[in-house]
Tab-separated table of C-alpha atoms in Angstrom:
chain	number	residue	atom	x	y	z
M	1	UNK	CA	38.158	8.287	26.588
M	2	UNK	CA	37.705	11.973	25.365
M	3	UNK	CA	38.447	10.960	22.005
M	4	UNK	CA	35.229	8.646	22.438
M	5	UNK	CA	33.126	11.365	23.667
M	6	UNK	CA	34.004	14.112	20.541
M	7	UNK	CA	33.309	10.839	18.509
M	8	UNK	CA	29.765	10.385	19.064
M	9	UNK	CA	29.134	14.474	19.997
M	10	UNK	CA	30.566	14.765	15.849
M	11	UNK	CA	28.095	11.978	15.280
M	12	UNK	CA	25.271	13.153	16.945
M	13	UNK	CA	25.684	16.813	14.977
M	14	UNK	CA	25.982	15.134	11.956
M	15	UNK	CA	22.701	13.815	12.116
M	16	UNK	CA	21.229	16.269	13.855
M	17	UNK	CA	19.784	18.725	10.902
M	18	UNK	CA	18.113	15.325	9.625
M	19	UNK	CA	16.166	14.308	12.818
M	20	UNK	CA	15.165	18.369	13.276
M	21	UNK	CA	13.363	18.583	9.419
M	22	UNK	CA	11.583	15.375	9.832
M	23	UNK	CA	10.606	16.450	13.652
M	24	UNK	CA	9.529	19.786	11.828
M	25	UNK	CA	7.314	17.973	9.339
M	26	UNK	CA	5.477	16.180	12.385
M	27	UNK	CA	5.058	18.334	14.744
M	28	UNK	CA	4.388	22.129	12.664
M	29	UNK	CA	6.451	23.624	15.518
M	30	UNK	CA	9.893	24.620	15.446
M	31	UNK	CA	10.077	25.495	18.997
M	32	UNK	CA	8.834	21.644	20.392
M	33	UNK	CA	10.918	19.985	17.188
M	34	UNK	CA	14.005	21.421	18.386
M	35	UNK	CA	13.157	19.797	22.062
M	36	UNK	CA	12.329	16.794	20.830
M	37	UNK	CA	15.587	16.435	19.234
M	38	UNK	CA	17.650	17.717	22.010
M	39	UNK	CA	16.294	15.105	24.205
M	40	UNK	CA	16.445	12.493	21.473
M	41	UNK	CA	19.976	13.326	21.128
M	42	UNK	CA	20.536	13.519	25.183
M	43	UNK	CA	19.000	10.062	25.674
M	44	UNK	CA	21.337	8.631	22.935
M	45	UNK	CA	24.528	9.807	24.133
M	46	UNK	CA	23.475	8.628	27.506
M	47	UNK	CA	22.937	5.560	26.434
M	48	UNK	CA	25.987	5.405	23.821
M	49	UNK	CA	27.306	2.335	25.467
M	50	UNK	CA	24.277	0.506	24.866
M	51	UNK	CA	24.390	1.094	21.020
M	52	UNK	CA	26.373	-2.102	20.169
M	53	UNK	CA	26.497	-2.086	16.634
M	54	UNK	CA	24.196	-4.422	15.929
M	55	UNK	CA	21.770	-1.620	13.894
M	56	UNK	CA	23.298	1.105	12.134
M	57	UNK	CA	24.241	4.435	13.993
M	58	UNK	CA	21.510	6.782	12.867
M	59	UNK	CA	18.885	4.437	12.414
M	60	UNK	CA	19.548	4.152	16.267
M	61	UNK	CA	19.351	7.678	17.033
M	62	UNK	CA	16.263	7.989	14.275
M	63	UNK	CA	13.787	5.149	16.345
M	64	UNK	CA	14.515	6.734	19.556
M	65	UNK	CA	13.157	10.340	18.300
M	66	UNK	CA	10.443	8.277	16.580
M	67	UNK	CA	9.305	7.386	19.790
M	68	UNK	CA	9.148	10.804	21.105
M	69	UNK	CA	7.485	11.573	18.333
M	70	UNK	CA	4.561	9.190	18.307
M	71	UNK	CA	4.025	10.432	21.911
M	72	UNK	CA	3.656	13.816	21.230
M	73	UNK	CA	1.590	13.058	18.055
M	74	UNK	CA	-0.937	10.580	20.491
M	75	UNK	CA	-0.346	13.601	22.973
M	76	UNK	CA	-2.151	16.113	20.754
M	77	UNK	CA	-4.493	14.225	18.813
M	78	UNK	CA	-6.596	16.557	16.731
M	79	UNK	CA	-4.386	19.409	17.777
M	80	UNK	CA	-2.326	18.736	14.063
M	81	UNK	CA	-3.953	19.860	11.064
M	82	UNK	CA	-2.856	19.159	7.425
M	83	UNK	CA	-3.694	20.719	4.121
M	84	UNK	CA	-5.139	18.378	1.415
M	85	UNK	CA	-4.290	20.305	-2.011
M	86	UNK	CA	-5.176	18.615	-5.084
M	87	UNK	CA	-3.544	20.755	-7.115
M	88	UNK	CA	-0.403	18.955	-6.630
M	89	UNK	CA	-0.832	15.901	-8.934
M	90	UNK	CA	1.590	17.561	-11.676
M	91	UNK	CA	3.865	15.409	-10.920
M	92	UNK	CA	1.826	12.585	-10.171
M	93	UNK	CA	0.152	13.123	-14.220
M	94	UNK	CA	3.897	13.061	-15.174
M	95	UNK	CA	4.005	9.190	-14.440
M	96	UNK	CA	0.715	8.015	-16.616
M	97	UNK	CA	-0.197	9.143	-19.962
M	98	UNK	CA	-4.124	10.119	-20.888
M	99	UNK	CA	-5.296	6.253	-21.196
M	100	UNK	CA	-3.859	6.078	-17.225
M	101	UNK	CA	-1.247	3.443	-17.875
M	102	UNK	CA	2.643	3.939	-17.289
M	103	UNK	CA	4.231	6.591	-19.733
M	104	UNK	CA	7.222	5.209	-21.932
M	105	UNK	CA	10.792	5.997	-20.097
M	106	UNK	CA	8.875	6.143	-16.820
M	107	UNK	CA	7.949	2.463	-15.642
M	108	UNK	CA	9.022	0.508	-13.012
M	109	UNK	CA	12.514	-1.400	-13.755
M	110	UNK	CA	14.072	-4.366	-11.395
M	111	UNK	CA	15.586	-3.460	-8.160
M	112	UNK	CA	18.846	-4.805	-7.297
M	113	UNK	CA	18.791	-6.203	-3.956
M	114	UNK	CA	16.247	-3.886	-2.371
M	115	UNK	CA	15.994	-5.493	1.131
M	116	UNK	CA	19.701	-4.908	1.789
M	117	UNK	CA	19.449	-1.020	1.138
M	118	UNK	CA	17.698	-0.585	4.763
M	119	UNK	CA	21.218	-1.044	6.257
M	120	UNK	CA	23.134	1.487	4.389
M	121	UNK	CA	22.778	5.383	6.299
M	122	UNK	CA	23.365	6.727	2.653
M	123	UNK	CA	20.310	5.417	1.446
M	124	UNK	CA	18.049	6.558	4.417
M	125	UNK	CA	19.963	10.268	3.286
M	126	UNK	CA	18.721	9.634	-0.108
M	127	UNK	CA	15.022	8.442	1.179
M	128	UNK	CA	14.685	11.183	3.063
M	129	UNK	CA	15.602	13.603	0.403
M	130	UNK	CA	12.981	12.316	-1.720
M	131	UNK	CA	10.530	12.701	1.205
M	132	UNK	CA	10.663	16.276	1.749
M	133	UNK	CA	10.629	16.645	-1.882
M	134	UNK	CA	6.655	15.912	-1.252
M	135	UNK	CA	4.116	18.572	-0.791
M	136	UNK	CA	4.556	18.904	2.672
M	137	UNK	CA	0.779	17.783	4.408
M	138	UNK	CA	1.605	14.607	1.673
M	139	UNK	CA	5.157	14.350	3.291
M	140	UNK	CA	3.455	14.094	6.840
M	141	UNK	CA	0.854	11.743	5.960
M	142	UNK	CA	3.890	9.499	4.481
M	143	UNK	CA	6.123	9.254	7.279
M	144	UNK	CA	3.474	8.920	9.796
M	145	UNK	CA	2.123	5.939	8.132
M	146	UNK	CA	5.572	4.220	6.636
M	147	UNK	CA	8.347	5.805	9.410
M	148	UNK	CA	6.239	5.917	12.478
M	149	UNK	CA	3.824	3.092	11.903
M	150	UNK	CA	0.618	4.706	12.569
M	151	UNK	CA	-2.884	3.407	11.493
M	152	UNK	CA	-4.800	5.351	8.471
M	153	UNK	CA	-7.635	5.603	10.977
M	154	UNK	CA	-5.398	7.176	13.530
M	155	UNK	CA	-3.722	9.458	10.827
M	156	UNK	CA	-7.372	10.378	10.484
M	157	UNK	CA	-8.070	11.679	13.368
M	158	UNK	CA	-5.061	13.196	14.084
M	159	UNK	CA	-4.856	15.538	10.836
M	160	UNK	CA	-8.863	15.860	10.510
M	161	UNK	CA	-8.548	14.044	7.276
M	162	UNK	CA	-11.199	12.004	5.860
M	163	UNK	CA	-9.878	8.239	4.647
M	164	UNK	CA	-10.102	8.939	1.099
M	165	UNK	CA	-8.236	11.725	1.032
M	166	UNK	CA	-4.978	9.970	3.359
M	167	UNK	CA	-5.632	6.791	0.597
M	168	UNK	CA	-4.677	9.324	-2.176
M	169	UNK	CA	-2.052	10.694	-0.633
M	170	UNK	CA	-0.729	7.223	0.554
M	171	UNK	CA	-0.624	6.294	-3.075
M	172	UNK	CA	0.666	9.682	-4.955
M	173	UNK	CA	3.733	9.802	-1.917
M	174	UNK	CA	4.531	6.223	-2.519
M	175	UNK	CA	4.592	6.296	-6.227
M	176	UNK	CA	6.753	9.633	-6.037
M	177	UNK	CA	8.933	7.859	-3.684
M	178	UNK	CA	9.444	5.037	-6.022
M	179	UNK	CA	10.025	7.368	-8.737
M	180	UNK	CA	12.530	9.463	-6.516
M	181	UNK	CA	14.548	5.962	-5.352
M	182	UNK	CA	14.509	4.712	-8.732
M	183	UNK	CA	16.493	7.180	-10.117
M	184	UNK	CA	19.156	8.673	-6.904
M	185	UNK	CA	19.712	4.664	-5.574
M	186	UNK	CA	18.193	1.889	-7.392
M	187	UNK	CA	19.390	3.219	-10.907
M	188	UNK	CA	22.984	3.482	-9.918
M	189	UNK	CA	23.452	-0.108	-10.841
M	190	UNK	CA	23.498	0.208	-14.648
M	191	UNK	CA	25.714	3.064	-13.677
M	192	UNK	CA	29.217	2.072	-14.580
M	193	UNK	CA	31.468	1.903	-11.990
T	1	UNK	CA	-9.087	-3.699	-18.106
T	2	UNK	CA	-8.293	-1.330	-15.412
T	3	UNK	CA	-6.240	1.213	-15.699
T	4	UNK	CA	-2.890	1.521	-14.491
T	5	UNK	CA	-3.324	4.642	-12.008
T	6	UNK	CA	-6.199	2.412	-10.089
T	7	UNK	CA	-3.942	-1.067	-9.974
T	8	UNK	CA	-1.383	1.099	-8.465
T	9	UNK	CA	-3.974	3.325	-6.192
T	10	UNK	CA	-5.070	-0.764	-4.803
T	11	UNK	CA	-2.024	-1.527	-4.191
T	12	UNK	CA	-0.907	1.319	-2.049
T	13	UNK	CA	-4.024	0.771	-0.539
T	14	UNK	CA	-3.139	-2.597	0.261
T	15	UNK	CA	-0.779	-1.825	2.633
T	16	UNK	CA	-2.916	-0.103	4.502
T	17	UNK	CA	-5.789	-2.333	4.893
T	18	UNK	CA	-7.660	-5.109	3.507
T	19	UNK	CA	-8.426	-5.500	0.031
T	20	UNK	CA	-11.864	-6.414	-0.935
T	21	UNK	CA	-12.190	-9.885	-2.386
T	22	UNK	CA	-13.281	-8.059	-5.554
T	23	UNK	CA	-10.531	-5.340	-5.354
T	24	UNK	CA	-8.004	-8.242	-4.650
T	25	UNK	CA	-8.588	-10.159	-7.866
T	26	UNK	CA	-9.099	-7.286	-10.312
T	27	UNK	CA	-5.774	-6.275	-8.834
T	28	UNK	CA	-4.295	-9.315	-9.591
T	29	UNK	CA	-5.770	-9.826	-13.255
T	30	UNK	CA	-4.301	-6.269	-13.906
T	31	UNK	CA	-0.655	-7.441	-12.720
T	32	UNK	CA	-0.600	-10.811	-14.721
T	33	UNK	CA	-1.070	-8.796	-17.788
T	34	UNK	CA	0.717	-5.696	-16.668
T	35	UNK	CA	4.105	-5.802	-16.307
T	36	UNK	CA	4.980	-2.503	-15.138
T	37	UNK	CA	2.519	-2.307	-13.011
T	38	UNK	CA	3.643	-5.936	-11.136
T	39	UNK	CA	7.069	-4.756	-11.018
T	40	UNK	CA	5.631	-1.447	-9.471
T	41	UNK	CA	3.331	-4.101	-6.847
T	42	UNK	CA	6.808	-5.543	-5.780
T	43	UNK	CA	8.510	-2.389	-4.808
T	44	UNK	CA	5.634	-0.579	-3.249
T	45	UNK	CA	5.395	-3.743	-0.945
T	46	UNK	CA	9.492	-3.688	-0.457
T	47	UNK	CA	10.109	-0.445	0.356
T	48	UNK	CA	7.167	-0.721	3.071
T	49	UNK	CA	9.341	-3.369	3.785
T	50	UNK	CA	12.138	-1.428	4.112
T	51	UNK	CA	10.737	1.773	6.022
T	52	UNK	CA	9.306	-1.343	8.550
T	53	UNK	CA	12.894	-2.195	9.750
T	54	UNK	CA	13.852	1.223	9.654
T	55	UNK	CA	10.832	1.954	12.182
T	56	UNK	CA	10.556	-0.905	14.026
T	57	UNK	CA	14.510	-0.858	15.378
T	58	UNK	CA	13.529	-1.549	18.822
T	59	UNK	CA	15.237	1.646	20.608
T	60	UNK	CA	13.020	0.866	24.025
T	61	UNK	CA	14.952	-2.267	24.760
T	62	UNK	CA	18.232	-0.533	24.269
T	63	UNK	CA	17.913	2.202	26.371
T	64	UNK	CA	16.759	0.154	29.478
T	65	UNK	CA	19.332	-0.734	31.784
């Protein structure tokens, strides 16, 4: 029975570091992340017997700290403020050449068997790597809009961004994302084994 | 034709809202011709996708009694 117990305390530390940087990047304070992933952690050991198996550990843990999340976000509306630096397209130039279209060595190739990568924890590890490899006010926008599901409009409001300037965000994260996943996961295919 | 950076700006957009009917089809005259920038239309819409199931894991239901 003990055994159990150190089992999912190991697990829950394991994760832990993971659900306090992306609680960091929502909330811009260190003090309320770290609660928020205490009692995300608290509510999911006390409800360890409920986690069946049917999802994957972490991505367990992960949607109940979303939850908190989105509450405290909804909470303090307009309280959350987020930079908007254009400067940061570097990267983003990287990708096209002057005409705009896709530089040579740098477009898109075929995914091997994307939808199934949602179940591995490894490539949630490797996701989130890429994510806080974003400007951070870019990072923010991101995984309020893909990882907690929120509106543009709401975004919005929230940061005190206007629409155009979450759109161009939206689209320099994602494209840095697919860059990011291209290379650490989806590339590992022609990788040989 | 339009450029590469704006198909791929549309179809991030996409995800986010409605397309006009106008943006919709330019979009999709770019992707016939472009590739890249189809293959690029496919992952953008799988890995929203992906971060969906990720998100969407129903934790409410589990933690009621």
């Amino acid at each position: 029975m003990n055994s159990s117990v150190d089992q999912i305390e190991a697990r829950l530390e394991a994760v832990r570091p993971r659900l306090l940087a992306f609680a960091r990047l929502q909330l811009s304070d260190d003090a309320l992340a770290e609660d928020k992933v205490q009692d995300t952690l608290l509510a999911a050991f006390e409800s360890q017997h409920r986690f069946a198996g049917q999802s994957k550990f972490e991505t367990w843990v992960f949607a109940i700290l979303k939850n908190k999340l989105i509450d405290e976000i909804r909470r303090r509306s307009r309280e959350l403020t987020t930079e908007f630096d254009a400067d940061q397209v570097v990267e983003f130039d990287q990708m096209f050449d002057e005409r705009a279209h896709w530089v040579s060595g740098k477009q898109p190739e075929h995914w091997v068997q994307p939808e199934a990568s949602f179940q591995h924890d490894q490539f949630w590890q490797l996701f989130d790597i890429c994510v806080f490899h974003l400007p951070k006010g870019t990072a923010r926008v991101f995984t309020m809009r893909e990882l907690l599901g929120v509106e543009t409009e709401e975004i919005c409001d929230s940061l005190g961004l206007s629409q155009q300037n979450v759109w161009v965000m939206l689209h320099r994260a994602r494209l840095k994302i697919r860059g990011c996943l291209e290379k650490s996961w989806f590339g590992r295919e022609a990788v040989p084994q | 034709m339009m450029s590469c950076v704006r198909a791929t700006e549309r179809m991030s957009r996409a995800l986010d809202q409605q397309l006009s009917p106008m943006d919709r089809l330019q979009l999709r005259i770019h992707t016939l011709m472009c590739k890249d920038c189809l293959c690029c239309h496919k992952q953008l819409i799988q890995l929203h996708n992906i971060c969906q199931k990720r998100s969407t894991f129903d934790s409410d239901s589990d933690l009621k009694p």
